[in-house]
mmCIF file of C-alpha atoms and ligand atoms in Angstrom:
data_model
loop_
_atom_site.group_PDB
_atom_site.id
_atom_site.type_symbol
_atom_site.label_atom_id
_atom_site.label_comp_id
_atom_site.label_asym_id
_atom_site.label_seq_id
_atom_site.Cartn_x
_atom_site.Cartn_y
_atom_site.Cartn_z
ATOM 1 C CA UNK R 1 -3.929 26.526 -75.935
ATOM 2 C CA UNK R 2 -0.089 26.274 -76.717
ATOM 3 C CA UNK R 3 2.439 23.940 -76.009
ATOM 4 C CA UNK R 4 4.230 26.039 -73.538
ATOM 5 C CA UNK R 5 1.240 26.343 -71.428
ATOM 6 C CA UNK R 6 1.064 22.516 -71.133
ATOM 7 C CA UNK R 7 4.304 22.594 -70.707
ATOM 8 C CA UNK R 8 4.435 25.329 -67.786
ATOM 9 C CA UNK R 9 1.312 22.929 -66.539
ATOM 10 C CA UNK R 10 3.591 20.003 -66.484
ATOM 11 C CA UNK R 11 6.601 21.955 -64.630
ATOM 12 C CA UNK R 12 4.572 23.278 -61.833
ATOM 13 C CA UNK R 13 2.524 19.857 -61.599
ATOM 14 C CA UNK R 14 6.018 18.159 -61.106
ATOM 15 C CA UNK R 15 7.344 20.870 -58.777
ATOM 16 C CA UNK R 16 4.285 20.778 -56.413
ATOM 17 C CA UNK R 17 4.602 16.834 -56.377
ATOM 18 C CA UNK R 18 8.615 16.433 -55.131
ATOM 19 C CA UNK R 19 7.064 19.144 -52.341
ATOM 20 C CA UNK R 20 4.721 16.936 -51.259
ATOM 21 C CA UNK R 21 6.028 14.970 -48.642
ATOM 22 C CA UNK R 22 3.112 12.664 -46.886
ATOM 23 C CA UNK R 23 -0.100 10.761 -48.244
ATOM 24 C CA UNK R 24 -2.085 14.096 -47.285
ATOM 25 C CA UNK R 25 -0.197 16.172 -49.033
ATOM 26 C CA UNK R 26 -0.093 14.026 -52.452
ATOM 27 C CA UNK R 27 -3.683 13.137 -52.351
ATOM 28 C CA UNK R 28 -4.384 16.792 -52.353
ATOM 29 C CA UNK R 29 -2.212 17.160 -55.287
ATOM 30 C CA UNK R 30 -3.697 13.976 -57.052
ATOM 31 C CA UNK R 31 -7.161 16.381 -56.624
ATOM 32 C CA UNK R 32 -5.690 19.192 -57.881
ATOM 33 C CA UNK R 33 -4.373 17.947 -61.128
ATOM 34 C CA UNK R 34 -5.518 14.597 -61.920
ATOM 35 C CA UNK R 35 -9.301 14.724 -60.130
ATOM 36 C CA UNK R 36 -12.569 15.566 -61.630
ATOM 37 C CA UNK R 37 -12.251 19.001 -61.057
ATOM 38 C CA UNK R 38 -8.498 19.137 -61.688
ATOM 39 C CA UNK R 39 -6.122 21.428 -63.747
ATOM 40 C CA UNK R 40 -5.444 18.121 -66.175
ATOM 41 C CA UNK R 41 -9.403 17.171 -66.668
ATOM 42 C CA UNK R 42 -9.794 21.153 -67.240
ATOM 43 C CA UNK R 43 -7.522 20.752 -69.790
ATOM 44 C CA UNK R 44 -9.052 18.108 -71.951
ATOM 45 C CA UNK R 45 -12.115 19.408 -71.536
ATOM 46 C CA UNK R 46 -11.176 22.558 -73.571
ATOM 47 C CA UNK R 47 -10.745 19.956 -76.600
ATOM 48 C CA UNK R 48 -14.251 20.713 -77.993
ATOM 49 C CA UNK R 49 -13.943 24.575 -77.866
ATOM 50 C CA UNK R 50 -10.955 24.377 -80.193
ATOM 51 C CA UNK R 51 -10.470 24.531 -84.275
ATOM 52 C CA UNK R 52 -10.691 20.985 -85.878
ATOM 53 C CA UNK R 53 -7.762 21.358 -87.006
ATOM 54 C CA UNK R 54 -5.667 21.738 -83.738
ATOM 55 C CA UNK R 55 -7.610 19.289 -82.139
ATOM 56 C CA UNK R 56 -5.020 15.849 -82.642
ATOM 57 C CA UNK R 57 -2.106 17.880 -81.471
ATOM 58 C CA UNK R 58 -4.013 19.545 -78.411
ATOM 59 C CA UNK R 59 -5.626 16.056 -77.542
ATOM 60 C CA UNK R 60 -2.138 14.102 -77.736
ATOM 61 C CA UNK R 61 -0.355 16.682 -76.096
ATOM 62 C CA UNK R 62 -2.688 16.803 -73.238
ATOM 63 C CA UNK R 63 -2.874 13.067 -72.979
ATOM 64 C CA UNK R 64 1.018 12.407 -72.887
ATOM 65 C CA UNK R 65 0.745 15.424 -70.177
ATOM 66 C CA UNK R 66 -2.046 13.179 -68.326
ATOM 67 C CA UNK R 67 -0.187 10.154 -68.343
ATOM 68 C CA UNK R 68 2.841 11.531 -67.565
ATOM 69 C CA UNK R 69 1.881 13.242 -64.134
ATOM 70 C CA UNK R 70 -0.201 10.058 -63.637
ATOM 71 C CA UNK R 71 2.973 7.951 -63.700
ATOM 72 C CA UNK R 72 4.902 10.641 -61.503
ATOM 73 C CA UNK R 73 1.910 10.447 -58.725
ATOM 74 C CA UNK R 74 2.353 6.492 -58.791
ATOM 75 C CA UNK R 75 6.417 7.002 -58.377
ATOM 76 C CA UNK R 76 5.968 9.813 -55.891
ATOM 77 C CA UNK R 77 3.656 7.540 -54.144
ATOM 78 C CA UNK R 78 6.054 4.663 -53.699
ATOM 79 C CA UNK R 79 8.787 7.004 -52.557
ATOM 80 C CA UNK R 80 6.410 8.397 -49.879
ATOM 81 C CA UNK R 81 5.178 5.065 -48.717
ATOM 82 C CA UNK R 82 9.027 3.931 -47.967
ATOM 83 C CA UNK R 83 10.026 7.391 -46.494
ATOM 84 C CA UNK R 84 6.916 7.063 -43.905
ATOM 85 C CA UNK R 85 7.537 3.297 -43.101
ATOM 86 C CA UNK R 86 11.597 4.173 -42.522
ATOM 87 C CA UNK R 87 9.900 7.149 -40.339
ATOM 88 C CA UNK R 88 8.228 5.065 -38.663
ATOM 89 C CA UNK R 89 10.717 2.303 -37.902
ATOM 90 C CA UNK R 90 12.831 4.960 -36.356
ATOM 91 C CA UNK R 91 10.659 6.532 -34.171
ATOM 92 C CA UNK R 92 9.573 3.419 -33.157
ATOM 93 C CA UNK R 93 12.818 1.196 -32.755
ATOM 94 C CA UNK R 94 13.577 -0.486 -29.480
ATOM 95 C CA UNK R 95 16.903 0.503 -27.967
ATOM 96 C CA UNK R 96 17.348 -3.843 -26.677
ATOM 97 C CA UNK R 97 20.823 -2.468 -24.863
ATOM 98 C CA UNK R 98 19.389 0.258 -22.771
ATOM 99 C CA UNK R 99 18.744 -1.135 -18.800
ATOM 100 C CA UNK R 100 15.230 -2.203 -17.941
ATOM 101 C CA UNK R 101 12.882 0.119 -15.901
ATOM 102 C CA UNK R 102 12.244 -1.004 -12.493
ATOM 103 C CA UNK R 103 8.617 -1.048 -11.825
ATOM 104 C CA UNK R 104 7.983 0.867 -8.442
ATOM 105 C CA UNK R 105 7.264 -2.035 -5.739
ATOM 106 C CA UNK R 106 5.308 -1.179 -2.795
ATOM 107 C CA UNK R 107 6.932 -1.922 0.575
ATOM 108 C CA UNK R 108 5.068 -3.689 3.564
ATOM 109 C CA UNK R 109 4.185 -1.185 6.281
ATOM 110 C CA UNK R 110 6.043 -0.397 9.562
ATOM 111 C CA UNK R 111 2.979 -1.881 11.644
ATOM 112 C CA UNK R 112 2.765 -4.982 9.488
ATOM 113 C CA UNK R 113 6.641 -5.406 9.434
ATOM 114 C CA UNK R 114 6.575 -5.096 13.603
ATOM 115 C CA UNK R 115 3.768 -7.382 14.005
ATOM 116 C CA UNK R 116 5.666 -10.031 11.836
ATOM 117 C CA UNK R 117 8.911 -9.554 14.071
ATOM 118 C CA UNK R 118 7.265 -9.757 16.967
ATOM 119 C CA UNK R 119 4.903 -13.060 16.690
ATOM 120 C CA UNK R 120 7.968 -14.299 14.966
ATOM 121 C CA UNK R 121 9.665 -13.988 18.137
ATOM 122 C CA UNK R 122 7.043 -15.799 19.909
ATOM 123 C CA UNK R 123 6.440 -18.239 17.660
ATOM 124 C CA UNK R 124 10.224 -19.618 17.949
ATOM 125 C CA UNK R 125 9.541 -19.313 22.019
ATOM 126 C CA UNK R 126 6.054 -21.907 21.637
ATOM 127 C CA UNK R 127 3.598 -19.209 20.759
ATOM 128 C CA UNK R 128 0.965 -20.128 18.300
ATOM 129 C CA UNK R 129 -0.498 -16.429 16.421
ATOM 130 C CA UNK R 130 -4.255 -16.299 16.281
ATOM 131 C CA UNK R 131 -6.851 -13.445 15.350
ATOM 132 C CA UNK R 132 -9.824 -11.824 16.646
ATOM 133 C CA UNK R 133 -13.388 -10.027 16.096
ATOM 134 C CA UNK R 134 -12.177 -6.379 16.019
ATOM 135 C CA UNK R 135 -16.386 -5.910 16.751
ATOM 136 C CA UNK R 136 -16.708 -6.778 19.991
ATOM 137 C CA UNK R 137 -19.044 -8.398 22.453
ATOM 138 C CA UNK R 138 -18.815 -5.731 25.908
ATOM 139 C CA UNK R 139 -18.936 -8.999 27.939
ATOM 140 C CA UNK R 140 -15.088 -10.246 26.501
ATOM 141 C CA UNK R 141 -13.620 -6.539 26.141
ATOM 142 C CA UNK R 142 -14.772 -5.902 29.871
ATOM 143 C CA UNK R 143 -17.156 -8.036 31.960
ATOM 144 C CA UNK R 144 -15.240 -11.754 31.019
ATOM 145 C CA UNK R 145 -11.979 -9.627 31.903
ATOM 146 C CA UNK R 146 -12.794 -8.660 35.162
ATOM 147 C CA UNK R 147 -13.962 -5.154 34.270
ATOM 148 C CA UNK R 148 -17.874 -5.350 35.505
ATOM 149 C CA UNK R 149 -20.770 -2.670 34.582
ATOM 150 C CA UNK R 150 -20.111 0.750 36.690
ATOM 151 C CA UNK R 151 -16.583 -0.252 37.643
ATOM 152 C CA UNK R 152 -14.472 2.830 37.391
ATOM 153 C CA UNK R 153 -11.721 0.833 35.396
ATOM 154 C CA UNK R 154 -14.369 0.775 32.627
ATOM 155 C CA UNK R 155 -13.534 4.486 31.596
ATOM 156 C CA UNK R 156 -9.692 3.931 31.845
ATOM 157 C CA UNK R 157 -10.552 2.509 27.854
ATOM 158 C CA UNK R 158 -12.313 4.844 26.228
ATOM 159 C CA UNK R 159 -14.063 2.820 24.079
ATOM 160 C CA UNK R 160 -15.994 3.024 20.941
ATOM 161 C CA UNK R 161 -19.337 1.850 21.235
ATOM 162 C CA UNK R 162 -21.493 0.421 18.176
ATOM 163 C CA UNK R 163 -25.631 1.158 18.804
ATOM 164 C CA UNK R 164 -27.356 -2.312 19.628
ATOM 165 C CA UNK R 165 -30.654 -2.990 21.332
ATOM 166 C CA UNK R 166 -29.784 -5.654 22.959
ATOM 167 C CA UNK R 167 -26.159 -7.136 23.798
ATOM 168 C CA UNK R 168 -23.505 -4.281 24.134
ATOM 169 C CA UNK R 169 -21.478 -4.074 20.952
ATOM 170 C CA UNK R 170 -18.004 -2.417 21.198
ATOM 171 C CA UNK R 171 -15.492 -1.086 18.512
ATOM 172 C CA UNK R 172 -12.978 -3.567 20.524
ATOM 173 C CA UNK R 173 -10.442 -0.954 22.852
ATOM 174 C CA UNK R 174 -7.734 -3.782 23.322
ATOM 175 C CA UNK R 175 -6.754 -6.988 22.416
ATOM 176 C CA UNK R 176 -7.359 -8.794 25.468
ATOM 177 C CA UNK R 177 -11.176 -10.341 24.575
ATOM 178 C CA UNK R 178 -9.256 -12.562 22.682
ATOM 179 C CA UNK R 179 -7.915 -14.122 26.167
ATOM 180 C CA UNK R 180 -11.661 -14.989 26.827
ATOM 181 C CA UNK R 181 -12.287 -16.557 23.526
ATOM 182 C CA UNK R 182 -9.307 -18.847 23.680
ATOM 183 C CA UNK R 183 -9.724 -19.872 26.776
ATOM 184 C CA UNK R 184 -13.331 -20.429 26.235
ATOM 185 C CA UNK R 185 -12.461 -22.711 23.281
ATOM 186 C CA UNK R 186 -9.843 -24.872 24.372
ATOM 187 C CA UNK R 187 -8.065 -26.828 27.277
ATOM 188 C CA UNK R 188 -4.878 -25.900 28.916
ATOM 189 C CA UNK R 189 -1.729 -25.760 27.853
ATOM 190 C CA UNK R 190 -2.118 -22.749 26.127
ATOM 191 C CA UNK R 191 0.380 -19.964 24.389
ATOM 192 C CA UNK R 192 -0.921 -17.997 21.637
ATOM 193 C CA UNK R 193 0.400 -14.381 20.898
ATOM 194 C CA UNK R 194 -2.921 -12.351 19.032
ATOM 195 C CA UNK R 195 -2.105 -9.214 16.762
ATOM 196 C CA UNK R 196 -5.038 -7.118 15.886
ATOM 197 C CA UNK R 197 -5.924 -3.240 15.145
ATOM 198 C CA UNK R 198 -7.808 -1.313 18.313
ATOM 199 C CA UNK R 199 -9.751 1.110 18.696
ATOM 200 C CA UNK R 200 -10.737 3.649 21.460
ATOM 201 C CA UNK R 201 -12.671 7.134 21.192
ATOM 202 C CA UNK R 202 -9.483 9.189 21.664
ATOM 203 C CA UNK R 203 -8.012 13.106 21.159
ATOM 204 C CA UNK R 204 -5.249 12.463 18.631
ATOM 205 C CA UNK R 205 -2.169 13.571 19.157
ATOM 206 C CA UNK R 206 1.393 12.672 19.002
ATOM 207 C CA UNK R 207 1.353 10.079 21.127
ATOM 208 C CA UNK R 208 -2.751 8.906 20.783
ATOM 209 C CA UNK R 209 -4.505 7.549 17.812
ATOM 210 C CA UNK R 210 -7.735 6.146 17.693
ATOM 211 C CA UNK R 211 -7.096 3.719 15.744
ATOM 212 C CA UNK R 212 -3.957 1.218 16.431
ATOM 213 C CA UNK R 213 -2.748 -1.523 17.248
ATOM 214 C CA UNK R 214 -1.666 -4.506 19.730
ATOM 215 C CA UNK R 215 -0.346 -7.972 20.456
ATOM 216 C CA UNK R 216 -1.609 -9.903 23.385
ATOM 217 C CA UNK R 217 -0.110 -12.975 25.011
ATOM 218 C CA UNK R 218 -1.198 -15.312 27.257
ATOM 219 C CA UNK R 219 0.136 -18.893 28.543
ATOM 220 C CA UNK R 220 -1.918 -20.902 30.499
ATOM 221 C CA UNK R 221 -1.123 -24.453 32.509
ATOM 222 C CA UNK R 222 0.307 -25.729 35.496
ATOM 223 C CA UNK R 223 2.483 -24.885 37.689
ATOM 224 C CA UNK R 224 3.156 -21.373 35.204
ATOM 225 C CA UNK R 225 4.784 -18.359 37.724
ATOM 226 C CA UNK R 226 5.995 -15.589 37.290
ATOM 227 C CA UNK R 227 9.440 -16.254 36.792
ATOM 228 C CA UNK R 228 8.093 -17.437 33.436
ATOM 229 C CA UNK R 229 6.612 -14.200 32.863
ATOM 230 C CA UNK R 230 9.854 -12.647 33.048
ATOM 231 C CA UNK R 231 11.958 -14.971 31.551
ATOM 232 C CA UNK R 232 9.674 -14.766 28.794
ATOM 233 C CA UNK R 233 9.593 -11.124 28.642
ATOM 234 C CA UNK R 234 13.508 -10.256 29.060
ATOM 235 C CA UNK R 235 13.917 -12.665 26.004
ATOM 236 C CA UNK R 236 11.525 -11.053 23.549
ATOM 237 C CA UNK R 237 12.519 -7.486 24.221
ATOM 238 C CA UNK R 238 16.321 -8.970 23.855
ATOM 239 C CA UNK R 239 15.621 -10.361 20.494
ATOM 240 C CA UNK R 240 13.426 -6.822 19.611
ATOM 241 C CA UNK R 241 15.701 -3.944 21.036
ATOM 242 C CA UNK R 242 19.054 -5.522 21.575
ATOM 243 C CA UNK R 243 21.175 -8.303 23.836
ATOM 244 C CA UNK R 244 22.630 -5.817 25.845
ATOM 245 C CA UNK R 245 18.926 -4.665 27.422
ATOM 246 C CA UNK R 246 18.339 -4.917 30.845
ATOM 247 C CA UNK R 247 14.946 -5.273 31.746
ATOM 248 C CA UNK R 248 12.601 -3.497 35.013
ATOM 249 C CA UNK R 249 9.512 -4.779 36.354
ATOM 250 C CA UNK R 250 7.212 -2.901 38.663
ATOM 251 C CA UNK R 251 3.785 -2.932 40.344
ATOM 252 C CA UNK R 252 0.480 -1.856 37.886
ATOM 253 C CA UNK R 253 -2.982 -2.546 38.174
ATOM 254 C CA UNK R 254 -5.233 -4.095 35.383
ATOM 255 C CA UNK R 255 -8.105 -5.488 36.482
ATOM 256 C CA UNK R 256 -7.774 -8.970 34.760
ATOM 257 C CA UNK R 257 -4.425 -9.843 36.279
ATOM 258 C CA UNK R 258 -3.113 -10.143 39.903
ATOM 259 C CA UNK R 259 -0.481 -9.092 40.379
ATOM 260 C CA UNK R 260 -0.426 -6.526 37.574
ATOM 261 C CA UNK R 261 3.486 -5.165 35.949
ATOM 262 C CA UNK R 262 4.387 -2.945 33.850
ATOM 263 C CA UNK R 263 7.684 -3.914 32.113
ATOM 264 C CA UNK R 264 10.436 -1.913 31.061
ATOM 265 C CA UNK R 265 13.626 -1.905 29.420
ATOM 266 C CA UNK R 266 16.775 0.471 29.394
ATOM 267 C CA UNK R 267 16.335 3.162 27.149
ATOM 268 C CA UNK R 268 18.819 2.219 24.138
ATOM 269 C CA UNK R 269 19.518 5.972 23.144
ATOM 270 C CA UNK R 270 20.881 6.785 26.561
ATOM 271 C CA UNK R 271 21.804 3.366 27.802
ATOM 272 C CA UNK R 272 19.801 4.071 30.539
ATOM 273 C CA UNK R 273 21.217 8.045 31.616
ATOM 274 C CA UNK R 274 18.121 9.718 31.146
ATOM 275 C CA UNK R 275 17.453 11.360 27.747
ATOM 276 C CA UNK R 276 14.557 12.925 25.869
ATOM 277 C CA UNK R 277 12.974 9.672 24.528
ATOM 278 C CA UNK R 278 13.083 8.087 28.004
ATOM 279 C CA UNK R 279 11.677 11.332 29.582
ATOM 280 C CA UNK R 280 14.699 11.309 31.727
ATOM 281 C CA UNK R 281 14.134 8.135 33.490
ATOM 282 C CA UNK R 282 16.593 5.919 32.072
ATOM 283 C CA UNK R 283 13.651 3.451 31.095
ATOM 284 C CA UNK R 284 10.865 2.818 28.712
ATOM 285 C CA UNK R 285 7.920 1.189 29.916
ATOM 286 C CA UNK R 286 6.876 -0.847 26.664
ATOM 287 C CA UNK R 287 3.834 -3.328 27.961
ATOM 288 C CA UNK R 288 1.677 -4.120 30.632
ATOM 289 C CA UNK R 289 1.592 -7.949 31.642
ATOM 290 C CA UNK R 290 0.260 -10.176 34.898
ATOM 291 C CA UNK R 291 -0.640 -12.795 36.733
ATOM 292 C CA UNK R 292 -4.439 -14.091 34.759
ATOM 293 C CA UNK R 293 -6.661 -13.178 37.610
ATOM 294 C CA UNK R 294 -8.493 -16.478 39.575
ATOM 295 C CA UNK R 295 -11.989 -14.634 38.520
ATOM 296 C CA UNK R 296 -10.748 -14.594 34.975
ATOM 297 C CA UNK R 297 -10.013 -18.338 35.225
ATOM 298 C CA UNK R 298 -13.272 -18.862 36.636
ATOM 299 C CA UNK R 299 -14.878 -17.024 34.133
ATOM 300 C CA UNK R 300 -13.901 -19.620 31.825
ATOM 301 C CA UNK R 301 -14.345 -22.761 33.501
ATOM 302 C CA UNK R 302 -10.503 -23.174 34.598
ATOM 303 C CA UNK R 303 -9.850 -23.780 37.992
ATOM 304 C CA UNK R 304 -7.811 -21.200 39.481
ATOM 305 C CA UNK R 305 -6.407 -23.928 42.116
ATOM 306 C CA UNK R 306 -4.773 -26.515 39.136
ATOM 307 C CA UNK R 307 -4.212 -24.038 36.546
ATOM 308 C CA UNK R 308 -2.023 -20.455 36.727
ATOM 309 C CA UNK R 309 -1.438 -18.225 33.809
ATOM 310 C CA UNK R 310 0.034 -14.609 32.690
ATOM 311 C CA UNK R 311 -0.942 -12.638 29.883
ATOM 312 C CA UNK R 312 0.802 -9.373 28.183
ATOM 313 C CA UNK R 313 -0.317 -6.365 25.954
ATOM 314 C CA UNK R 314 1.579 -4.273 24.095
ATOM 315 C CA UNK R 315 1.068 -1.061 21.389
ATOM 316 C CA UNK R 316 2.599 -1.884 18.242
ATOM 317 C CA UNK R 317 2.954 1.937 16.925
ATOM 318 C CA UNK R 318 4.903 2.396 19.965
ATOM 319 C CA UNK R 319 7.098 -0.462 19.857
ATOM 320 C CA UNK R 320 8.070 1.280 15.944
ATOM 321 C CA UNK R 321 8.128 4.500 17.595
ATOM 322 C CA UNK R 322 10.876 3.213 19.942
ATOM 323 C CA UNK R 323 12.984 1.209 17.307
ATOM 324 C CA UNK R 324 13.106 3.249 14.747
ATOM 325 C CA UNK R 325 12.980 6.579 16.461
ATOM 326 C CA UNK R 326 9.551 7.675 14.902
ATOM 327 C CA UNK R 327 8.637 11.042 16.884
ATOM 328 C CA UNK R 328 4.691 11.438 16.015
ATOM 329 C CA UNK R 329 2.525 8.312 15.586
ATOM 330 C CA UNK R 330 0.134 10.294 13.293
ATOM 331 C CA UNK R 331 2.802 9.362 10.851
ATOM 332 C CA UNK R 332 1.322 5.798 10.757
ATOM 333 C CA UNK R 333 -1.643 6.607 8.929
ATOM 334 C CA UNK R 334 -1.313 9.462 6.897
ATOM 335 C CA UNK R 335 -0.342 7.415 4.117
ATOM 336 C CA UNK R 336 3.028 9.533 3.051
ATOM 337 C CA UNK R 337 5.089 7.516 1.031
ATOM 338 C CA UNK R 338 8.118 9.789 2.137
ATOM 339 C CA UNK R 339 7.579 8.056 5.618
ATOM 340 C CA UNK R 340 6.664 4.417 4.721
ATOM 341 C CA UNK R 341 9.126 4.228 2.123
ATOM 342 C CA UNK R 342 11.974 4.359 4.549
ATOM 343 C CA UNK R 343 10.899 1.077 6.454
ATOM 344 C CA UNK R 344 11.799 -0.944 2.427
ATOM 345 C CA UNK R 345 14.863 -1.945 3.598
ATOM 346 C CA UNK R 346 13.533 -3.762 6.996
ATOM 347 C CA UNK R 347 14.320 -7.750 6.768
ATOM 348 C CA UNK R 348 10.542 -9.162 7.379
HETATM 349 N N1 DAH K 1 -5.194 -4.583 27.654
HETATM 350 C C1 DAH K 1 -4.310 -3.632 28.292
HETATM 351 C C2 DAH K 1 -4.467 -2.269 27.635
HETATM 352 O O1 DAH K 1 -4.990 -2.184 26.588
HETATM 353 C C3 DAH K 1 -2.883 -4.067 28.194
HETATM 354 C C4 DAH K 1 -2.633 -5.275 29.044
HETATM 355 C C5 DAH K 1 -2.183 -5.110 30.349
HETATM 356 C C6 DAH K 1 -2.849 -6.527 28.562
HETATM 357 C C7 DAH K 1 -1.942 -6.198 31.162
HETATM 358 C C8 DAH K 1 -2.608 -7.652 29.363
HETATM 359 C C9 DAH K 1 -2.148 -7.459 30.670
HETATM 360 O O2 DAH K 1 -2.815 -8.876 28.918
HETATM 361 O O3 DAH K 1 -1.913 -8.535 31.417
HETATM 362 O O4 DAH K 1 -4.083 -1.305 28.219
#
């Protein structure tokens, strides 16, 4: 074993040691030279196989080799450890002058947005907002409401029904139960405005869901007329669609009131000349409203001689639909983001 060949040891040792670059790398190279089964420990090994008398020189030559690659590892380690830590810091450095990222907000939908406008609206006119059992008795969705068992006006709300053995349970098909439950509970004067999803077993189309929504009103005391009813009226849909409005009422049935309207305002895209969303008319019927039937009164308790009262429903999709120009009402609950997201900007 000659000194060049320790020395050509020690060159390619050194080489292979500046190439390694991460902790990997150099703990392979620690196996490779300095290890049990490494080049170095080889080396020494070989000690016993040689001539006594070129034994010291081998064994101090291969020791200064062994300590001197064991010293380079230790360097090379050091250097590595502060080249993967500045790495590191880089790669992981904060940029504290770059803007923030907006986190994406969701926005409240149309429905909920209109429903807040409009018992908003009421509420400044006097109009207290309650709630109601979307699972309905049949007695307050029809029977209380004027709307017996085998009366043809029955069908005219085609209703969802829920199975039941006993009491007929409904999937309620308006708001107006919640007339009967108010009234039931307390004493005149009343004025509540009641928001509340709907439900009736429906073809969908552009213009039908089966699933939707409505706001009822109802004022109940003495001496209440109908010039009440409109003055009422006329305001609200001023405040919703616009000072300028002028406002039509005409002759409807509903079985719970008497004398039934349905009330209209000028169509805003046409100013009342007749265009597509008006169907030509000029107007746009947007709820139907009346005189609280005596034998809806009576129902209750109330006597239809001292007290008098109206009552109003309207759709809620369709009030959207009209505002904002909304052509399908399918839109409503499809859950596309490209459609709610465009109501974000609406003041609620
Ligand atoms: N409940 C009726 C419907 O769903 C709407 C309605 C009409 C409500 C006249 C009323 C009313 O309170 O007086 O079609």
């Amino acid at each position: 074993m000659s000194s060049e060949r320790i020395e050509a040891l020690l060159q390619r040792a050194l080489e292979e040691l500046h190439a390694a670059t991460t902790q990997d790398a150099l703990t392979e190279w620690h196996a490779r030279y300095l290890g049990r089964r490494g080049d170095v420990t080889a080396l020494l090994r070989q000690l016993g196989t040689l001539p006594p008398e070129e034994r010291p020189a081998f064994g101090r030559a291969a020791n200064a080799l062994k300590e001197e690659l064991q010293r380079a590892y230790e360097q090379r380690e050091r250097e590595i450890r502060e080249l993967e830590l500045a790495a590191r810091i880089a790669s992981e450095a904060v940029d504290v002058t770059l803007p923030g990222r907006v986190p994406p907000i969701g926005t409240l939908h149309p429905v909920t947005q209109m429903i807040r406008e409009v018992t908003d609206i009421f509420a400044h006119l006097g109009f207290q907002v309650v709630e109601g059992p979307e699972v309905e008795y049949g007695y307050y969705a029809f029977d209380a409401l004027n709307i017996p068992p085998e009366h043809p006006a029955r069908d005219v709300w085609d209703t969802i029904f829920i199975e039941s053995d006993q009491k007929e349970i409904v999937l309620r098909p308006h708001t107006s139960p919640m007339q009967i439950r108010v009234m039931q509970r307390r004493q005149p004067p009343i004025r509540v405005v009641v928001p509340g999803r709907c439900y009736r077993y429906e073809a969908v189309d552009a213009t039908h869901e089966w699933h939707f929504h409505q706001i009822e009103g109802l004022a109940v005391d003495e001496h209440i007329t109908m010039a009440d009813l409109k003055g009422t009226l006329a305001e609200f849909a001023r405040q919703l669609f616009g000072r300028e409005r002028r406002v039509r009422f005409r002759c409807d049935f509903f079985p719970f009131v008497e004398p039934g309207v349905d009330f209209a305002i000028d169509c805003m895209f046409c100013r009342g000349e007749g265009c597509r969303v008006c169907g030509n008319s000029g107007w746009i019927e947007i709820l139907g409203a009346g005189m609280v039937h005596p034998q809806v009164l009576r129902n209750v308790g109330y006597d239809p001689e001292r007290y008098s009262g109206w009552a109003f429903g309207m759709g809620v999709e369709r009030l959207v639909m009209l505002k904002y120009g909304v052509p399908d009402i399918r839109y409503f609950y499809q859950g596309d983001l490209r459609f709610l997201q465009q109501f974000d900007r609406i003041p609620v």
